[in-house]
């Protein structure tokens, strides 16, 4: 086998490895983009859940205050 033929085979092997690595890298980049998008979606869901929890906490607090007010008024009416 001639030296040139041997070098051509080595170059072909290296090119194939390079193309495979490039393809794998592109696939990994797409995976990263997908994971980032999923992460952003999860962040939005978490934010919405925190907002919902805050709304519920305020509603419970308002209900508690209303009940306390009614009990206070009721106690004052009994004292009269």
mmCIF file of N, CA and C in Angstrom:
data_model
loop_
_atom_site.group_PDB
_atom_site.id
_atom_site.type_symbol
_atom_site.label_atom_id
_atom_site.label_comp_id
_atom_site.label_asym_id
_atom_site.label_seq_id
_atom_site.Cartn_x
_atom_site.Cartn_y
_atom_site.Cartn_z
ATOM 1 N N UNK A 1 0.849 -1.179 0.000
ATOM 2 C CA UNK A 1 0.000 0.000 0.000
ATOM 3 C C UNK A 1 0.892 1.240 0.000
ATOM 4 N N UNK A 2 0.546 2.125 -0.877
ATOM 5 C CA UNK A 2 1.367 3.319 -0.982
ATOM 6 C C UNK A 2 1.105 4.255 0.192
ATOM 7 N N UNK A 3 2.062 5.084 0.423
ATOM 8 C CA UNK A 3 1.971 6.040 1.524
ATOM 9 C C UNK A 3 0.810 7.003 1.317
ATOM 10 N N UNK A 4 0.603 7.442 0.092
ATOM 11 C CA UNK A 4 -0.487 8.378 -0.207
ATOM 12 C C UNK A 4 -1.838 7.709 0.059
ATOM 13 N N UNK A 5 -1.978 6.476 -0.354
ATOM 14 C CA UNK A 5 -3.228 5.751 -0.131
ATOM 15 C C UNK A 5 -3.481 5.605 1.368
ATOM 16 N N UNK A 6 -2.454 5.296 2.114
ATOM 17 C CA UNK A 6 -2.552 5.154 3.558
ATOM 18 C C UNK A 6 -2.976 6.485 4.199
ATOM 19 N N UNK A 7 -2.383 7.573 3.758
ATOM 20 C CA UNK A 7 -2.741 8.899 4.271
ATOM 21 C C UNK A 7 -4.184 9.269 3.917
ATOM 22 N N UNK A 8 -4.596 8.909 2.712
ATOM 23 C CA UNK A 8 -5.984 9.175 2.299
ATOM 24 C C UNK A 8 -6.964 8.449 3.210
ATOM 25 N N UNK A 9 -6.662 7.221 3.559
ATOM 26 C CA UNK A 9 -7.532 6.445 4.438
ATOM 27 C C UNK A 9 -7.580 7.074 5.837
ATOM 28 N N UNK A 10 -6.430 7.504 6.319
ATOM 29 C CA UNK A 10 -6.373 8.165 7.625
ATOM 30 C C UNK A 10 -7.203 9.451 7.615
ATOM 31 N N UNK A 11 -7.055 10.222 6.540
ATOM 32 C CA UNK A 11 -7.813 11.472 6.411
ATOM 33 C C UNK A 11 -9.308 11.178 6.351
ATOM 34 N N UNK A 12 -9.703 10.158 5.598
ATOM 35 C CA UNK A 12 -11.123 9.774 5.520
ATOM 36 C C UNK A 12 -11.656 9.374 6.894
ATOM 37 N N UNK A 13 -10.857 8.621 7.630
ATOM 38 C CA UNK A 13 -11.257 8.199 8.978
ATOM 39 C C UNK A 13 -11.424 9.407 9.891
ATOM 40 N N UNK A 14 -10.468 10.336 9.802
ATOM 41 C CA UNK A 14 -10.549 11.547 10.621
ATOM 42 C C UNK A 14 -11.763 12.404 10.240
ATOM 43 N N UNK A 15 -12.046 12.507 8.938
ATOM 44 C CA UNK A 15 -13.207 13.275 8.484
ATOM 45 C C UNK A 15 -14.515 12.646 8.974
ATOM 46 N N UNK A 16 -14.575 11.339 8.931
ATOM 47 C CA UNK A 16 -15.769 10.660 9.427
ATOM 48 C C UNK A 16 -15.951 10.897 10.922
ATOM 49 N N UNK A 17 -14.861 10.820 11.663
ATOM 50 C CA UNK A 17 -14.928 11.064 13.108
ATOM 51 C C UNK A 17 -15.337 12.507 13.377
ATOM 52 N N UNK A 18 -14.790 13.433 12.581
ATOM 53 C CA UNK A 18 -15.149 14.848 12.738
ATOM 54 C C UNK A 18 -16.631 15.072 12.444
ATOM 55 N N UNK A 19 -17.129 14.485 11.359
ATOM 56 C CA UNK A 19 -18.541 14.637 11.005
ATOM 57 C C UNK A 19 -19.448 14.037 12.073
ATOM 58 N N UNK A 20 -19.040 12.902 12.615
ATOM 59 C CA UNK A 20 -19.817 12.266 13.673
ATOM 60 C C UNK A 20 -19.829 13.162 14.924
ATOM 61 N N UNK A 21 -18.678 13.701 15.283
ATOM 62 C CA UNK A 21 -18.588 14.583 16.448
ATOM 63 C C UNK A 21 -19.414 15.844 16.232
ATOM 64 N N UNK A 22 -19.368 16.392 15.026
ATOM 65 C CA UNK A 22 -20.156 17.588 14.703
ATOM 66 C C UNK A 22 -21.643 17.289 14.806
ATOM 67 N N UNK A 23 -22.034 16.156 14.310
ATOM 68 C CA UNK A 23 -23.443 15.748 14.379
ATOM 69 C C UNK A 23 -23.879 15.562 15.833
ATOM 70 N N UNK A 24 -23.044 14.931 16.625
ATOM 71 C CA UNK A 24 -23.359 14.725 18.035
ATOM 72 C C UNK A 24 -23.434 16.059 18.774
ATOM 73 N N UNK A 25 -22.524 16.960 18.458
ATOM 74 C CA UNK A 25 -22.524 18.284 19.077
ATOM 75 C C UNK A 25 -23.812 19.036 18.746
ATOM 76 N N UNK A 26 -24.247 18.975 17.513
ATOM 77 C CA UNK A 26 -25.491 19.638 17.104
ATOM 78 C C UNK A 26 -26.681 19.034 17.837
ATOM 79 N N UNK A 27 -26.676 17.723 17.967
ATOM 80 C CA UNK A 27 -27.745 17.043 18.703
ATOM 81 C C UNK A 27 -27.762 17.496 20.161
ATOM 82 N N UNK A 28 -26.583 17.603 20.754
ATOM 83 C CA UNK A 28 -26.491 18.058 22.145
ATOM 84 C C UNK A 28 -26.935 19.507 22.290
ATOM 85 N N UNK A 29 -26.619 20.335 21.314
ATOM 86 C CA UNK A 29 -27.072 21.737 21.348
ATOM 87 C C UNK A 29 -28.594 21.815 21.310
ATOM 88 N N UNK A 30 -29.193 20.974 20.478
ATOM 89 C CA UNK A 30 -30.659 20.944 20.406
ATOM 90 C C UNK A 30 -31.255 20.479 21.733
ATOM 91 N N UNK A 31 -30.603 19.493 22.343
ATOM 92 C CA UNK A 31 -31.060 19.020 23.653
ATOM 93 C C UNK A 31 -30.977 20.137 24.690
ATOM 94 N N UNK A 32 -29.889 20.891 24.659
ATOM 95 C CA UNK A 32 -29.729 22.005 25.600
ATOM 96 C C UNK A 32 -30.831 23.043 25.389
ATOM 97 N N UNK A 33 -31.115 23.376 24.146
ATOM 98 C CA UNK A 33 -32.181 24.336 23.855
ATOM 99 C C UNK A 33 -33.522 23.831 24.363
ATOM 100 N N UNK A 34 -33.785 22.559 24.146
ATOM 101 C CA UNK A 34 -35.034 21.962 24.608
ATOM 102 C C UNK A 34 -35.121 22.005 26.134
ATOM 103 N N UNK A 35 -34.030 21.654 26.797
ATOM 104 C CA UNK A 35 -34.018 21.673 28.262
ATOM 105 C C UNK A 35 -34.175 23.092 28.801
ATOM 106 N N UNK A 36 -33.575 24.064 28.136
ATOM 107 C CA UNK A 36 -33.747 25.466 28.556
ATOM 108 C C UNK A 36 -35.207 25.888 28.421
ATOM 109 N N UNK A 37 -35.827 25.524 27.317
ATOM 110 C CA UNK A 37 -37.232 25.863 27.103
ATOM 111 C C UNK A 37 -38.104 25.192 28.163
ATOM 112 N N UNK A 38 -37.821 23.932 28.451
ATOM 113 C CA UNK A 38 -38.574 23.228 29.489
ATOM 114 C C UNK A 38 -38.363 23.885 30.849
ATOM 115 N N UNK A 39 -37.135 24.297 31.129
ATOM 116 C CA UNK A 39 -36.828 24.982 32.387
ATOM 117 C C UNK A 39 -37.590 26.287 32.513
ATOM 118 N N UNK A 40 -37.640 27.032 31.429
ATOM 119 C CA UNK A 40 -38.378 28.295 31.442
ATOM 120 C C UNK A 40 -39.864 28.038 31.676
ATOM 121 N N UNK A 41 -40.399 26.996 31.062
ATOM 122 C CA UNK A 41 -41.801 26.640 31.252
ATOM 123 C C UNK A 41 -42.057 26.268 32.708
ATOM 124 N N UNK A 42 -41.152 25.494 33.279
ATOM 125 C CA UNK A 42 -41.291 25.113 34.696
ATOM 126 C C UNK A 42 -41.226 26.353 35.590
ATOM 127 N N UNK A 43 -40.323 27.286 35.274
ATOM 128 C CA UNK A 43 -40.233 28.522 36.051
ATOM 129 C C UNK A 43 -41.543 29.296 35.998
ATOM 130 N N UNK A 44 -42.161 29.347 34.829
ATOM 131 C CA UNK A 44 -43.452 30.029 34.702
ATOM 132 C C UNK A 44 -44.525 29.324 35.520
ATOM 133 N N UNK A 45 -44.515 28.002 35.513
ATOM 134 C CA UNK A 45 -45.487 27.252 36.307
ATOM 135 C C UNK A 45 -45.274 27.497 37.795
ATOM 136 N N UNK A 46 -44.026 27.496 38.227
ATOM 137 C CA UNK A 46 -43.712 27.744 39.635
ATOM 138 C C UNK A 46 -44.169 29.144 40.026
ATOM 139 N N UNK A 47 -43.897 30.117 39.181
ATOM 140 C CA UNK A 47 -44.308 31.489 39.445
ATOM 141 C C UNK A 47 -45.825 31.590 39.577
ATOM 142 N N UNK A 48 -46.538 30.913 38.693
ATOM 143 C CA UNK A 48 -48.003 30.928 38.754
ATOM 144 C C UNK A 48 -48.500 30.268 40.035
ATOM 145 N N UNK A 49 -47.846 29.195 40.443
ATOM 146 C CA UNK A 49 -48.245 28.526 41.691
ATOM 147 C C UNK A 49 -47.984 29.402 42.909
ATOM 148 N N UNK A 50 -46.852 30.099 42.920
ATOM 149 C CA UNK A 50 -46.580 31.022 44.030
ATOM 150 C C UNK A 50 -47.628 32.134 44.078
ATOM 151 N N UNK A 51 -47.999 32.639 42.913
ATOM 152 C CA UNK A 51 -49.021 33.681 42.861
ATOM 153 C C UNK A 51 -50.353 33.149 43.389
ATOM 154 N N UNK A 52 -50.699 31.933 42.985
ATOM 155 C CA UNK A 52 -51.944 31.322 43.462
ATOM 156 C C UNK A 52 -51.902 31.112 44.979
ATOM 157 N N UNK A 53 -50.753 30.679 45.488
ATOM 158 C CA UNK A 53 -50.614 30.504 46.936
ATOM 159 C C UNK A 53 -50.783 31.843 47.663
ATOM 160 N N UNK A 54 -50.199 32.890 47.098
ATOM 161 C CA UNK A 54 -50.337 34.218 47.691
ATOM 162 C C UNK A 54 -51.788 34.674 47.705
ATOM 163 N N UNK A 55 -52.488 34.431 46.606
ATOM 164 C CA UNK A 55 -53.905 34.805 46.540
ATOM 165 C C UNK A 55 -54.711 34.041 47.585
ATOM 166 N N UNK A 56 -54.421 32.780 47.731
ATOM 167 C CA UNK A 56 -55.146 31.969 48.721
ATOM 168 C C UNK A 56 -54.812 32.418 50.135
ATOM 169 N N UNK A 57 -53.554 32.732 50.379
ATOM 170 C CA UNK A 57 -53.169 33.227 51.707
ATOM 171 C C UNK A 57 -53.908 34.518 52.036
ATOM 172 N N UNK A 58 -54.003 35.408 51.059
ATOM 173 C CA UNK A 58 -54.721 36.673 51.294
ATOM 174 C C UNK A 58 -56.207 36.417 51.527
ATOM 175 N N UNK A 59 -56.782 35.461 50.793
ATOM 176 C CA UNK A 59 -58.193 35.134 50.972
ATOM 177 C C UNK A 59 -58.433 34.540 52.355
ATOM 178 N N UNK A 60 -57.541 33.652 52.811
ATOM 179 C CA UNK A 60 -57.672 33.055 54.142
ATOM 180 C C UNK A 60 -57.520 34.131 55.212
ATOM 181 N N UNK A 61 -56.565 35.025 55.014
ATOM 182 C CA UNK A 61 -56.360 36.103 55.980
ATOM 183 C C UNK A 61 -57.589 37.021 56.043
ATOM 184 N N UNK A 62 -58.159 37.327 54.896
ATOM 185 C CA UNK A 62 -59.365 38.163 54.870
ATOM 186 C C UNK A 62 -60.518 37.465 55.574
ATOM 187 N N UNK A 63 -60.670 36.168 55.353
ATOM 188 C CA UNK A 63 -61.714 35.395 56.011
ATOM 189 C C UNK A 63 -61.482 35.361 57.516
ATOM 190 N N UNK A 64 -60.240 35.159 57.914
ATOM 191 C CA UNK A 64 -59.897 35.156 59.334
ATOM 192 C C UNK A 64 -60.249 36.499 59.971
ATOM 193 N N UNK A 65 -59.882 37.579 59.309
ATOM 194 C CA UNK A 65 -60.183 38.916 59.831
ATOM 195 C C UNK A 65 -61.685 39.145 59.937
ATOM 196 N N UNK A 66 -62.410 38.680 58.950
ATOM 197 C CA UNK A 66 -63.874 38.837 58.961
ATOM 198 C C UNK A 66 -64.492 38.059 60.116
ATOM 199 N N UNK A 67 -64.022 36.811 60.315
ATOM 200 C CA UNK A 67 -64.530 35.994 61.429
ATOM 201 C C UNK A 67 -64.205 36.652 62.762
ATOM 202 N N UNK A 68 -62.975 37.154 62.899
ATOM 203 C CA UNK A 68 -62.574 37.832 64.138
ATOM 204 C C UNK A 68 -63.445 39.060 64.378
ATOM 205 N N UNK A 69 -63.753 39.767 63.313
ATOM 206 C CA UNK A 69 -64.598 40.959 63.423
ATOM 207 C C UNK A 69 -66.014 40.587 63.874
ATOM 208 N N UNK A 70 -66.556 39.540 63.295
ATOM 209 C CA UNK A 70 -67.905 39.090 63.667
ATOM 210 C C UNK A 70 -67.925 38.629 65.123
ATOM 211 N N UNK A 71 -66.905 37.882 65.534
ATOM 212 C CA UNK A 71 -66.837 37.424 66.927
ATOM 213 C C UNK A 71 -66.708 38.595 67.887
ATOM 214 N N UNK A 72 -65.924 39.570 67.503
ATOM 215 C CA UNK A 72 -65.742 40.757 68.351
ATOM 216 C C UNK A 72 -67.061 41.513 68.478
ATOM 217 N N UNK A 73 -67.754 41.689 67.375
ATOM 218 C CA UNK A 73 -69.050 42.390 67.371
ATOM 219 C C UNK A 73 -70.057 41.601 68.197
ATOM 220 N N UNK A 74 -70.035 40.287 68.053
ATOM 221 C CA UNK A 74 -70.953 39.439 68.800
ATOM 222 C C UNK A 74 -70.684 39.528 70.292
ATOM 223 N N UNK A 75 -69.418 39.553 70.674
ATOM 224 C CA UNK A 75 -69.053 39.662 72.097
ATOM 225 C C UNK A 75 -69.468 41.016 72.651
ATOM 226 N N UNK A 76 -69.332 42.048 71.854
ATOM 227 C CA UNK A 76 -69.728 43.393 72.307
ATOM 228 C C UNK A 76 -71.253 43.476 72.463
ATOM 229 N N UNK A 77 -71.988 42.826 71.583
ATOM 230 C CA UNK A 77 -73.440 42.819 71.682
ATOM 231 C C UNK A 77 -73.906 42.089 72.948
ATOM 232 N N UNK A 78 -73.203 41.028 73.334
ATOM 233 C CA UNK A 78 -73.562 40.282 74.541
ATOM 234 C C UNK A 78 -73.294 41.109 75.789
ATOM 235 N N UNK A 79 -72.244 41.949 75.741
ATOM 236 C CA UNK A 79 -71.856 42.764 76.904
ATOM 237 C C UNK A 79 -72.859 43.894 77.134
ATOM 238 N N UNK A 80 -73.653 44.264 76.172
ATOM 239 C CA UNK A 80 -74.588 45.379 76.311
ATOM 240 C C UNK A 80 -75.792 45.019 77.070
#
